[in-house]
């Protein structure tokens, strides 16, 4: 449904140009005058036109509609925005977005994950049956991606669970951008405490976000109340983890499990407010 609406809207967007540092839609009038529209303008226009509904009775349906819409828009912006980060809580479809883009490519690419993530070794996976998985290289250090790319300089690189790298990932992204490599990455924006995910001792997820031309915030469904969820709840033996628990704990290791939660249902015992 969203894809068809976007296709119809495409008649109004006659031409799209790639601008190095900025996403621009050029809507050319009869005199050839290009009027720039940024992404926020296009999204708000879709809401006003009824193409994207904000009044859906089912919250989950609204979130799926929004995520599907953003993918449909990629028909237009894939050739424009080439450094994109998908960010949000667990179970929000971040890895799925990478798989969708990879499925649409005709050229070779490289895909990476940190070895810290021991859940799906050598694969980037999603819960979606149509876009289930793709092979990837497991690396212990972010710098290893540069070495691998230099031996196989492809146009596109995918990075999943990017938040598990230390702050050297910032230099890797800079290297890729200098070499005109298209980067698509996915990762958590907040840790189980609800704070910006730390990258080493001096940087966090916000520093990571500013390295990308575009950051798409994804939402999940709160597994407690069903509302939109932007937080990740860590559980130990089914009980919310204490604030002082170790920062990184992979799901399935020990007694750890994770749920997506809204801000009200997200609980962190021991937090100092």
Short mmCIF file of C-alpha atoms in Angstrom, two decimals:
data_model
loop_
_atom_site.label_atom_id
_atom_site.label_comp_id
_atom_site.label_asym_id
_atom_site.label_seq_id
_atom_site.Cartn_x
_atom_site.Cartn_y
_atom_site.Cartn_z
CA UNK A 1 0.00 0.00 0.00
CA UNK A 2 2.70 2.47 1.00
CA UNK A 3 4.83 1.47 -1.99
CA UNK A 4 2.01 2.21 -4.43
CA UNK A 5 1.34 5.59 -2.85
CA UNK A 6 4.98 6.52 -3.08
CA UNK A 7 5.05 5.46 -6.72
CA UNK A 8 2.13 7.78 -7.47
CA UNK A 9 3.81 10.60 -5.59
CA UNK A 10 6.85 10.07 -7.79
CA UNK A 11 5.15 11.88 -10.67
CA UNK A 12 5.62 15.09 -8.67
CA UNK A 13 9.31 14.44 -8.11
CA UNK A 14 10.60 14.66 -11.66
CA UNK A 15 14.28 14.42 -11.02
CA UNK A 16 16.61 13.61 -8.17
CA UNK A 17 20.20 14.72 -8.04
CA UNK A 18 23.01 13.53 -5.88
CA UNK A 19 24.51 16.28 -3.76
CA UNK A 20 27.66 15.42 -1.93
CA UNK A 21 26.74 16.57 1.56
CA UNK A 22 22.99 17.13 1.36
CA UNK A 23 19.86 15.22 0.45
CA UNK A 24 17.92 17.22 -2.13
CA UNK A 25 14.81 16.52 -4.16
CA UNK A 26 14.67 18.68 -7.31
CA UNK A 27 11.11 19.36 -8.43
CA UNK A 28 11.60 21.06 -11.78
CA UNK A 29 8.96 23.46 -13.06
CA UNK A 30 8.32 24.31 -16.71
CA UNK A 31 11.22 26.75 -16.72
CA UNK A 32 13.67 24.19 -15.39
CA UNK A 33 13.93 25.89 -12.02
CA UNK A 34 14.84 23.38 -9.31
CA UNK A 35 13.19 23.77 -5.93
CA UNK A 36 15.01 21.84 -3.17
CA UNK A 37 12.95 19.75 -0.74
CA UNK A 38 14.57 18.07 2.24
CA UNK A 39 13.49 14.72 3.60
CA UNK A 40 11.55 16.17 6.55
CA UNK A 41 9.47 18.25 4.13
CA UNK A 42 8.67 15.20 2.01
CA UNK A 43 7.69 13.13 5.05
CA UNK A 44 5.43 15.85 6.47
CA UNK A 45 3.85 16.28 3.04
CA UNK A 46 3.06 12.57 2.94
CA UNK A 47 1.27 12.85 6.26
CA UNK A 48 -0.73 15.88 5.10
CA UNK A 49 -1.70 14.06 1.89
CA UNK A 50 -2.90 11.05 3.82
CA UNK A 51 -0.28 8.77 2.29
CA UNK A 52 1.20 8.21 5.74
CA UNK A 53 -1.44 7.91 8.44
CA UNK A 54 -0.72 8.96 12.01
CA UNK A 55 -4.16 7.93 13.21
CA UNK A 56 -3.95 4.18 12.75
CA UNK A 57 -5.99 2.31 15.35
CA UNK A 58 -3.25 -0.29 15.74
CA UNK A 59 0.00 1.20 16.95
CA UNK A 60 1.99 -1.71 15.56
CA UNK A 61 0.41 -1.16 12.16
CA UNK A 62 1.43 2.49 12.23
CA UNK A 63 5.04 1.61 13.00
CA UNK A 64 5.15 -1.01 10.25
CA UNK A 65 3.59 1.51 7.87
CA UNK A 66 6.20 4.12 8.76
CA UNK A 67 9.11 1.71 8.33
CA UNK A 68 7.69 0.42 5.02
CA UNK A 69 7.20 3.99 3.85
CA UNK A 70 10.81 4.88 4.57
CA UNK A 71 11.95 1.87 2.56
CA UNK A 72 9.63 2.84 -0.32
CA UNK A 73 11.09 6.35 -0.29
CA UNK A 74 14.47 4.75 -0.91
CA UNK A 75 13.31 4.35 -4.50
CA UNK A 76 14.14 8.03 -4.68
CA UNK A 77 16.90 8.62 -2.16
CA UNK A 78 19.08 5.50 -2.53
CA UNK A 79 21.15 7.25 -5.19
CA UNK A 80 21.32 10.40 -3.09
CA UNK A 81 22.03 9.43 0.51
CA UNK A 82 24.87 6.97 0.60
CA UNK A 83 25.93 7.03 4.25
CA UNK A 84 22.98 5.96 6.34
CA UNK A 85 22.54 4.68 9.89
CA UNK A 86 19.50 2.75 11.07
CA UNK A 87 19.16 3.32 14.78
CA UNK A 88 16.74 2.27 17.50
CA UNK A 89 16.00 -0.34 20.17
CA UNK A 90 16.20 -4.08 19.81
CA UNK A 91 13.53 -5.71 17.63
CA UNK A 92 12.89 -2.52 15.64
CA UNK A 93 13.98 -3.95 12.26
CA UNK A 94 17.43 -2.36 11.98
CA UNK A 95 19.11 -5.41 10.48
CA UNK A 96 16.11 -5.93 8.24
CA UNK A 97 16.73 -2.54 6.64
CA UNK A 98 20.28 -3.57 5.78
CA UNK A 99 19.02 -6.81 4.25
CA UNK A 100 16.47 -4.97 2.14
CA UNK A 101 19.09 -2.64 0.69
CA UNK A 102 21.54 -5.49 0.06
CA UNK A 103 18.79 -7.39 -1.76
CA UNK A 104 18.26 -4.43 -4.09
CA UNK A 105 21.92 -4.12 -5.09
CA UNK A 106 23.32 -5.55 -8.30
CA UNK A 107 26.98 -5.03 -7.45
CA UNK A 108 29.22 -6.82 -4.98
CA UNK A 109 29.43 -5.52 -1.42
CA UNK A 110 31.06 -6.29 1.92
CA UNK A 111 29.17 -6.87 5.17
CA UNK A 112 30.62 -6.84 8.68
CA UNK A 113 29.72 -7.54 12.28
CA UNK A 114 31.82 -7.36 15.46
CA UNK A 115 32.98 -10.68 16.88
CA UNK A 116 31.51 -9.52 20.17
CA UNK A 117 28.10 -10.45 18.79
CA UNK A 118 28.05 -14.22 19.19
CA UNK A 119 24.38 -14.77 18.35
CA UNK A 120 24.52 -15.30 14.57
CA UNK A 121 28.14 -15.89 13.62
CA UNK A 122 29.01 -15.03 9.99
CA UNK A 123 25.48 -13.84 9.22
CA UNK A 124 23.39 -10.70 9.49
CA UNK A 125 19.90 -11.94 10.27
CA UNK A 126 16.39 -10.60 10.71
CA UNK A 127 13.11 -12.12 11.87
CA UNK A 128 11.59 -11.43 8.45
CA UNK A 129 11.22 -14.57 6.33
CA UNK A 130 11.56 -12.75 2.99
CA UNK A 131 14.79 -10.97 3.98
CA UNK A 132 16.14 -13.48 6.46
CA UNK A 133 19.95 -13.31 6.34
CA UNK A 134 23.11 -12.53 4.41
CA UNK A 135 26.71 -13.62 5.01
CA UNK A 136 29.12 -11.23 6.68
CA UNK A 137 32.68 -11.02 7.94
CA UNK A 138 33.21 -11.10 11.71
CA UNK A 139 35.92 -8.69 12.84
CA UNK A 140 37.40 -8.14 16.28
CA UNK A 141 38.56 -4.60 15.53
CA UNK A 142 36.95 -1.91 13.42
CA UNK A 143 40.24 -1.26 11.62
CA UNK A 144 40.11 -4.76 10.13
CA UNK A 145 37.33 -3.55 7.84
CA UNK A 146 39.78 -1.19 6.14
CA UNK A 147 42.28 -3.99 5.52
CA UNK A 148 39.59 -6.26 4.08
CA UNK A 149 38.18 -3.47 1.92
CA UNK A 150 41.62 -2.58 0.52
CA UNK A 151 41.94 -6.15 -0.76
CA UNK A 152 38.44 -5.98 -2.24
CA UNK A 153 37.50 -2.31 -2.84
CA UNK A 154 33.75 -2.62 -3.38
CA UNK A 155 31.37 0.33 -3.66
CA UNK A 156 29.11 -0.59 -0.73
CA UNK A 157 29.77 -1.67 2.86
CA UNK A 158 27.25 -2.86 5.44
CA UNK A 159 27.93 -2.80 9.18
CA UNK A 160 25.57 -4.42 11.67
CA UNK A 161 25.64 -4.03 15.47
CA UNK A 162 27.89 -1.03 14.94
CA UNK A 163 27.48 0.09 18.57
CA UNK A 164 29.62 -2.85 19.73
CA UNK A 165 32.78 -1.38 18.18
CA UNK A 166 34.95 1.07 20.11
CA UNK A 167 35.47 4.66 18.98
CA UNK A 168 37.92 3.56 16.26
CA UNK A 169 34.79 2.93 14.18
CA UNK A 170 34.59 6.70 13.70
CA UNK A 171 37.94 6.68 11.88
CA UNK A 172 36.82 3.71 9.77
CA UNK A 173 33.71 5.55 8.66
CA UNK A 174 35.82 8.58 7.81
CA UNK A 175 38.14 6.41 5.71
CA UNK A 176 35.23 4.90 3.80
CA UNK A 177 33.70 8.30 3.10
CA UNK A 178 37.00 9.69 1.80
CA UNK A 179 37.18 6.73 -0.58
CA UNK A 180 33.58 7.28 -1.76
CA UNK A 181 32.35 4.03 -0.25
CA UNK A 182 28.62 3.81 0.43
CA UNK A 183 28.03 2.87 4.06
CA UNK A 184 24.84 1.42 5.50
CA UNK A 185 24.96 0.60 9.20
CA UNK A 186 22.62 -0.51 11.96
CA UNK A 187 22.90 -0.38 15.72
CA UNK A 188 21.40 0.49 19.06
CA UNK A 189 21.28 4.17 19.96
CA UNK A 190 20.74 3.55 23.70
CA UNK A 191 22.02 0.91 26.11
CA UNK A 192 19.84 -1.04 28.56
CA UNK A 193 20.06 1.91 30.98
CA UNK A 194 18.41 4.19 28.46
CA UNK A 195 21.62 6.18 27.96
CA UNK A 196 23.53 6.84 24.75
CA UNK A 197 25.50 3.71 23.89
CA UNK A 198 29.18 4.26 24.69
CA UNK A 199 31.88 3.85 22.05
CA UNK A 200 35.03 3.53 24.08
CA UNK A 201 35.61 5.97 26.93
CA UNK A 202 35.23 9.30 25.15
CA UNK A 203 32.49 8.85 22.55
CA UNK A 204 28.96 7.54 22.28
CA UNK A 205 26.19 6.79 19.78
CA UNK A 206 25.52 10.49 19.21
CA UNK A 207 29.09 10.97 17.98
CA UNK A 208 28.48 8.06 15.64
CA UNK A 209 25.27 9.54 14.27
CA UNK A 210 26.86 12.79 13.15
CA UNK A 211 29.24 10.84 10.91
CA UNK A 212 26.31 9.77 8.72
CA UNK A 213 24.49 11.82 6.12
CA UNK A 214 21.22 10.36 7.33
CA UNK A 215 20.05 8.66 10.51
CA UNK A 216 16.72 6.83 10.48
CA UNK A 217 15.25 6.25 13.92
CA UNK A 218 13.21 3.06 14.03
CA UNK A 219 10.62 2.07 16.64
CA UNK A 220 9.65 -1.30 18.01
CA UNK A 221 6.54 -2.45 19.86
CA UNK A 222 6.60 -2.36 23.66
CA UNK A 223 6.37 -5.98 24.75
CA UNK A 224 4.57 -4.92 27.92
CA UNK A 225 1.85 -2.49 26.81
CA UNK A 226 1.95 -2.52 22.99
CA UNK A 227 2.83 1.17 22.56
CA UNK A 228 5.73 2.46 20.38
CA UNK A 229 9.02 1.47 21.98
CA UNK A 230 12.31 3.34 21.81
CA UNK A 231 14.08 1.59 24.71
CA UNK A 232 15.74 -1.79 25.22
CA UNK A 233 14.96 -3.65 28.44
CA UNK A 234 17.56 -6.08 29.73
CA UNK A 235 16.34 -8.96 31.88
CA UNK A 236 18.33 -11.35 34.05
CA UNK A 237 16.32 -14.45 34.84
CA UNK A 238 13.26 -12.45 33.82
CA UNK A 239 14.04 -9.56 36.20
CA UNK A 240 15.16 -6.07 35.02
CA UNK A 241 18.94 -5.68 35.27
CA UNK A 242 20.36 -3.28 37.82
CA UNK A 243 21.86 -0.03 36.57
CA UNK A 244 25.32 -1.17 37.73
CA UNK A 245 25.24 -4.37 35.66
CA UNK A 246 27.90 -4.76 32.99
CA UNK A 247 27.24 -2.59 29.98
CA UNK A 248 27.53 -5.23 27.26
CA UNK A 249 25.83 -8.60 27.66
CA UNK A 250 24.88 -10.57 24.54
CA UNK A 251 21.41 -12.06 24.43
CA UNK A 252 21.52 -15.80 25.07
CA UNK A 253 24.79 -15.57 27.00
CA UNK A 254 24.11 -16.60 30.58
CA UNK A 255 20.64 -15.67 31.77
CA UNK A 256 20.28 -12.46 29.76
CA UNK A 257 17.34 -11.67 27.53
CA UNK A 258 16.03 -8.45 25.99
CA UNK A 259 12.70 -6.84 25.27
CA UNK A 260 11.65 -3.65 23.55
CA UNK A 261 9.92 -1.23 25.92
CA UNK A 262 8.32 2.21 25.87
CA UNK A 263 9.63 4.91 28.21
CA UNK A 264 6.98 4.12 30.83
CA UNK A 265 7.51 0.36 30.90
CA UNK A 266 11.31 0.61 30.72
CA UNK A 267 12.63 -0.17 34.23
CA UNK A 268 16.20 0.19 35.51
CA UNK A 269 16.58 -0.62 39.23
CA UNK A 270 19.33 1.33 40.98
CA UNK A 271 19.26 4.30 38.60
CA UNK A 272 19.98 7.64 40.26
CA UNK A 273 17.60 10.33 39.02
#
